[in-house]
Coordinates of C-alpha atoms in Angstrom, one line a residue:
X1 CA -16.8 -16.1 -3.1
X2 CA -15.7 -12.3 -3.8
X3 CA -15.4 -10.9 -0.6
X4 CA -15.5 -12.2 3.0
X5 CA -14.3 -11.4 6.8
X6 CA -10.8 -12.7 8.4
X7 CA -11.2 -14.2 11.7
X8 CA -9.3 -16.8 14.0
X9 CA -6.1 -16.6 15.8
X10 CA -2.8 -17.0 14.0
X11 CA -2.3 -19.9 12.4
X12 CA -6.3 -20.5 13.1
X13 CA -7.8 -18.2 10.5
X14 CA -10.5 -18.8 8.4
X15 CA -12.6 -16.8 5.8
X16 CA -16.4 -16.3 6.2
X17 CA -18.3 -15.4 3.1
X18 CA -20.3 -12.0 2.9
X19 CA -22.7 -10.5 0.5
X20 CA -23.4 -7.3 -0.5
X21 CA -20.6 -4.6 -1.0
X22 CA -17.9 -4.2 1.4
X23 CA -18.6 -0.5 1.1
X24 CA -22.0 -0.9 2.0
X25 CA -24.3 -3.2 4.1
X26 CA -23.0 -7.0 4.4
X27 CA -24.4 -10.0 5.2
X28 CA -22.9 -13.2 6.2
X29 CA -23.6 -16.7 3.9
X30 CA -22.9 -19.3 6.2
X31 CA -19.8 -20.0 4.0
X32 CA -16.6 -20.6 5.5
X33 CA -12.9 -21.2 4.2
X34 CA -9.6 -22.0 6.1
X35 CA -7.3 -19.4 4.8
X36 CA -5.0 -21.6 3.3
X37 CA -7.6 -22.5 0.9
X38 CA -8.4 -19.3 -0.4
X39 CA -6.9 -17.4 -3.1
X40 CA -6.2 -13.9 -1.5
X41 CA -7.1 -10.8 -4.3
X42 CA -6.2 -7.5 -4.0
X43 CA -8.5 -6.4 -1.0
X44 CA -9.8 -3.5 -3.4
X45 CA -9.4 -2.1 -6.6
X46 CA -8.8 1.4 -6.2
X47 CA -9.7 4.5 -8.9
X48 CA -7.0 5.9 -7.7
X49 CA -3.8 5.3 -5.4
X50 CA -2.7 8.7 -4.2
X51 CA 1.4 8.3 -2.9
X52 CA 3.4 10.6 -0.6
X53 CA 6.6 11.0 -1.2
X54 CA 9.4 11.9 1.1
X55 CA 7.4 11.4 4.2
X56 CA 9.7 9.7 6.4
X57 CA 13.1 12.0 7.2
X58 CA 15.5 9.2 7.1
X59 CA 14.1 8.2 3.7
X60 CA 14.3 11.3 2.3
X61 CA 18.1 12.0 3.8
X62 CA 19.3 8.4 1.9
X63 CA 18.1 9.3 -1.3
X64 CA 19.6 12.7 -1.3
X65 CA 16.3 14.5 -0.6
X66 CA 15.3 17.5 1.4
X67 CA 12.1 16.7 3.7
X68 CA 9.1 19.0 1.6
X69 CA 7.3 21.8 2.6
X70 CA 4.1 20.1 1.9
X71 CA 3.0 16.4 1.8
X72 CA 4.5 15.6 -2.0
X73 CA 1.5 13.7 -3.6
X74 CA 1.9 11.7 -6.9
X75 CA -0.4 8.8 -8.4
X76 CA -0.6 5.6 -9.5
X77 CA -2.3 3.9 -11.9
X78 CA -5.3 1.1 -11.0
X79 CA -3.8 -1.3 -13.3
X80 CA -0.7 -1.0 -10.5
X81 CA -2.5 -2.8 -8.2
X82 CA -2.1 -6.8 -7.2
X83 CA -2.8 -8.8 -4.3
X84 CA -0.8 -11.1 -1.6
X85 CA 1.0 -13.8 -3.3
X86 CA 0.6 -12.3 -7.1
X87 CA 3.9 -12.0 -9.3
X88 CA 5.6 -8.6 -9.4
X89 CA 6.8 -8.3 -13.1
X90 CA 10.2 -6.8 -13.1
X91 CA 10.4 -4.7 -16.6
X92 CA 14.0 -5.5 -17.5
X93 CA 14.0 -4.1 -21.0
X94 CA 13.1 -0.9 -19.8
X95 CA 15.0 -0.9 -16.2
X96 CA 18.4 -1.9 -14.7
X97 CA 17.0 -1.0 -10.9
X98 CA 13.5 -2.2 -9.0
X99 CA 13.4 -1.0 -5.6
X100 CA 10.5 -2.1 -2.8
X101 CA 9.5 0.3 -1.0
X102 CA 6.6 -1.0 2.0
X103 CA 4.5 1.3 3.6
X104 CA 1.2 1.7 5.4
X105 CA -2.1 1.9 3.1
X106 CA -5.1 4.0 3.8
X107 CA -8.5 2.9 2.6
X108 CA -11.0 5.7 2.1
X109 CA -14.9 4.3 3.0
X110 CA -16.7 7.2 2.1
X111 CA -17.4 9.8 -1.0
X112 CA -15.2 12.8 0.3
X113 CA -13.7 16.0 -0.7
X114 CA -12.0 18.9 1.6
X115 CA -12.1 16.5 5.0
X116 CA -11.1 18.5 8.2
X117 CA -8.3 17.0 10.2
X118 CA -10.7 16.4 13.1
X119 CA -13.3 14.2 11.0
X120 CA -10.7 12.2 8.7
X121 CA -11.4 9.0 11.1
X122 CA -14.8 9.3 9.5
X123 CA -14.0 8.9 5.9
X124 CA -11.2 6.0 6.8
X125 CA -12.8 2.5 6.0
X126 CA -9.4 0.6 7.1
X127 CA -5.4 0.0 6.6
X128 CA -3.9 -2.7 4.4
X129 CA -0.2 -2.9 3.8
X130 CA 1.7 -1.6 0.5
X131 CA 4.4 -1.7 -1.5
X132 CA 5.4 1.2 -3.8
X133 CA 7.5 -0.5 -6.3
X134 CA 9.5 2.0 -7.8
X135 CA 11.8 2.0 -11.1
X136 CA 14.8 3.8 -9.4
X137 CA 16.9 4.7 -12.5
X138 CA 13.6 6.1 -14.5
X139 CA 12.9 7.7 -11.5
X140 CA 16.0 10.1 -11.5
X141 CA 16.1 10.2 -15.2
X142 CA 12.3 11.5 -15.4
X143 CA 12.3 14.0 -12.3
X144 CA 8.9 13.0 -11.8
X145 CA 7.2 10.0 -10.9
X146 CA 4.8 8.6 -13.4
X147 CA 6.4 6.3 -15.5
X148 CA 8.9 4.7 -12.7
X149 CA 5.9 4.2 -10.2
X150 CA 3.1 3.0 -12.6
X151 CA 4.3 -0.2 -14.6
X152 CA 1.6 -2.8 -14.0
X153 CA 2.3 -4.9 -10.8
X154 CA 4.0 -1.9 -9.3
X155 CA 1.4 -1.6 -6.0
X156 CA 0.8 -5.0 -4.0
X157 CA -2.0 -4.4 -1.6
X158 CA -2.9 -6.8 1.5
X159 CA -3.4 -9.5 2.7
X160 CA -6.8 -8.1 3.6
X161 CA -8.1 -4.6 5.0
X162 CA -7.6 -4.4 9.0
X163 CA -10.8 -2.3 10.0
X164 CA -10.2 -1.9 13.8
X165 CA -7.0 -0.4 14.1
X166 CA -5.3 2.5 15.5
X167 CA -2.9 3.3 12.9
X168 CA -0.9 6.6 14.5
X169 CA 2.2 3.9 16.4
X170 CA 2.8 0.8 14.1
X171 CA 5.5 -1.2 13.6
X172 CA 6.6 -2.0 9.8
X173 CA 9.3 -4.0 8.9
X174 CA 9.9 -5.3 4.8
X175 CA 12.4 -8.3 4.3
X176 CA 13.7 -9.9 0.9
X177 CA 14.0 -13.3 0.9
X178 CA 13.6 -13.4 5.2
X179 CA 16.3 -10.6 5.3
X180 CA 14.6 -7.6 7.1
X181 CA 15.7 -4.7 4.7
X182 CA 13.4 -1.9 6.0
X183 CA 12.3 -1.6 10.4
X184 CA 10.2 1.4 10.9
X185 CA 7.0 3.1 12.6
X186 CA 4.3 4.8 11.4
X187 CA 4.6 8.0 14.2
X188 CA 7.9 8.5 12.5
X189 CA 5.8 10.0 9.7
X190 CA 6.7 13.6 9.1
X191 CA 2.5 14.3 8.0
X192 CA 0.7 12.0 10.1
X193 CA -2.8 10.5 8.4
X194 CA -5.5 13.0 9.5
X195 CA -3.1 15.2 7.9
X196 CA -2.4 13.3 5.1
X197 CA -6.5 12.7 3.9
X198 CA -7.0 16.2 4.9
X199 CA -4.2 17.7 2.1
X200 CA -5.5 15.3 -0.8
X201 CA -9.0 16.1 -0.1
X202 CA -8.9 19.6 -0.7
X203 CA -7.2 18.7 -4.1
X204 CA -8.9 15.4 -5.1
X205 CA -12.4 14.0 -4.9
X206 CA -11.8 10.6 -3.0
X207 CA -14.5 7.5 -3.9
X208 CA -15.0 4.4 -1.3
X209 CA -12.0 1.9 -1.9
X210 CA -9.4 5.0 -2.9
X211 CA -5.6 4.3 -1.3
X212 CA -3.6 6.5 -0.2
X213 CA 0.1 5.3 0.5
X214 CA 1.6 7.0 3.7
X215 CA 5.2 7.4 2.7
X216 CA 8.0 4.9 3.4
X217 CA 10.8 4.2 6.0
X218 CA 14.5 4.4 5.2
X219 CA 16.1 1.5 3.8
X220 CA 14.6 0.7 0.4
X221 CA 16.8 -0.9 -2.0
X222 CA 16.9 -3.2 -5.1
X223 CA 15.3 -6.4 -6.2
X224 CA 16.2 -9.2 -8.4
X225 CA 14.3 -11.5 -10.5
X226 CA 12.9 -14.6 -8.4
X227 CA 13.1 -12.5 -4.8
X228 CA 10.5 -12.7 -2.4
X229 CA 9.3 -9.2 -0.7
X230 CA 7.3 -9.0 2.5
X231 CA 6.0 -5.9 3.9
X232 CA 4.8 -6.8 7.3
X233 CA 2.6 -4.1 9.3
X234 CA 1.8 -4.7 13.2
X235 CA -1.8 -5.4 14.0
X236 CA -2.8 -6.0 10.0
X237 CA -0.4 -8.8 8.6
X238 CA 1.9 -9.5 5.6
X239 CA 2.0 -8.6 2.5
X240 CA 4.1 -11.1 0.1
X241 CA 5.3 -11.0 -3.5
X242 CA 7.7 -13.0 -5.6
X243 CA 9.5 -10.9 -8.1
X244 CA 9.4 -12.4 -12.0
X245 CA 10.5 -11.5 -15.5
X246 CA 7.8 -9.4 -17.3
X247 CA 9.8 -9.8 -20.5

C-alpha cells in the first residue's frame, strides 16, 4: 500500500488503502491497517521545499536578526526530505552544531504561479508538520543557507497531511527527548500563509506536492547524536525523529 486515509480517534487510528494519486481522484480498496502496523513515509515527495526565514519576531531577535522587509525565501533540496520515525543523520565530520527547528508545512495541491492572496486557499492541498534541520555553525560561516539546510535527512515531514484544517491559530510545540524546547502559534507569524503562497508564486512555479515551510518559533537549539525530536502541531499530529551518526 502507497498511500491511504488516517481515520479513528486517538489511540484508535487505522489506515484505509486508496488508489489513484492523492493529487488526483482516489478510490478506496477495502484495505485497512491499524496504524501501528504501518510504516509511515514521508507524506510526499516534494520538487521543491521553499523555507522562510526569519518569520517569527522572537526567532529572529534570539539569533541576532532583524525581522525582513520581505518574506526571506531559501530552498531545500528533495533529497532533504524523510518521514515520521526515519533517522536524522547528524554530519559530524562536517559540523560541530545541529539545531531543530519545527514549523508548520504547506502542501501545494494545484499547478500554480502568481496566486492572489484571496485565492491561496485554492491552491493549498493540506498541512503536515516540519522540521528545518539546520547546520548552525555552516550557517553563519556561509551567510547563506544552502549547504547548512540541505544535507540529506535535513526536512522530516509528517506524520501524514491534515486536509481539513484552519491553519491561521495553531498551537506548535517541539521537545527533545520529552523536554518541550520550542511552544509557539502559527498567528504569531510575521507573513501569514495567504501571504506566504502569494510571495513565492509570483517568483516560482509551484507543482502539486511542493512544501513550503512557514518559519519557526523562538527557541531552537542543538541536538546530539541518539536524541529524539518531536514537532507536534495542534489539529495534525507529531512528527518524530531520532538523531544518528551519518559518519
Amino acid at each position: 500500500m502507497s498511500f491511504g486515509v488516517v481515520e479513528g480517534g486517538p489511540g484508535e487510528e487505522f489506515i484505509s488503502g486508496v488508489s489513484g494519486h492523492p493529487f488526483g481522484q482516489v478510490q478506496f480498496t477495502g484495505e485497512r491497517y491499524p496504524l501501528s502496523q504501518v510504516k509511515l513515509l514521508a507524506p510526499m515527495l516534494p520538487t521543491k521545499v521553499v523555507a522562510i526565514g526569519r518569520n517569527y519576531a522572537e526567532h529572529a531577535a534570539e539569533l541576532g536578526n532583524e525581522v525582513p522587509d520581505e518574506p526571506l525565501i531559501f530552498l531545500k533540496p528533495s533529497t532533504t526530505v524523510i518521514g515520521h520515525g526515519e533517522h536524522i543523520a547528524y554530519p559530524t565530520t562536517l559540523s560541530d552544531r545541529v539545531d531543530y527547528e519545527g514549523e508548520l508545512a504547506v502542501v501545494i495541491g494545484r499547478l500554480c504561479r502568481e496566486v492572489p492572496v484571496e485565492r491561496v486557499k485554492d491552491v493549498i492541498f493540506g498541512y503536515t508538520c516540519a522540521n528545518d534541520v539546520t547546520a548552525r555553525d555552516l550557517q553563519k560561516k556561509d551567510v547563506q543557507f544552502t549547504r547548512a539546510k540541505g544535507f540529506d535527512t535535513f526536512c522530516p515531514l509528517g506524520p501524514w497531511i491534515q486536509t481539513d484544517l484552519d491553519a491561521s491559530d495553531l498551537a506548535l510545540t517541539t521537545t527533545v527527548n520529552g523536554e518541550i524546547r520550542q511552544s509557539g502559534r502559527t498567528s504569531q507569524l510575521i507573513n501569514d500563509i495567504p501571504a506566504l503562497v502569494a510571495y513565492v508564486s509570483a517568483v516560482m512555479t509551484l507543482i502539486p506536492g511542493d512544501v513550503i515551510l512557514t518559519g519557526t518559533p523562538a527557541g531552537v537549539g542543538p541536538l546530539e547524536i541518539g536524541d529524539e525530536v518531536s514537532v507536534g502541531i495542534e489539529g495534525i499530529g507529531t512528527l518524530t525523529n531520532k538523531v544518528v551518526s551519518r559518519d
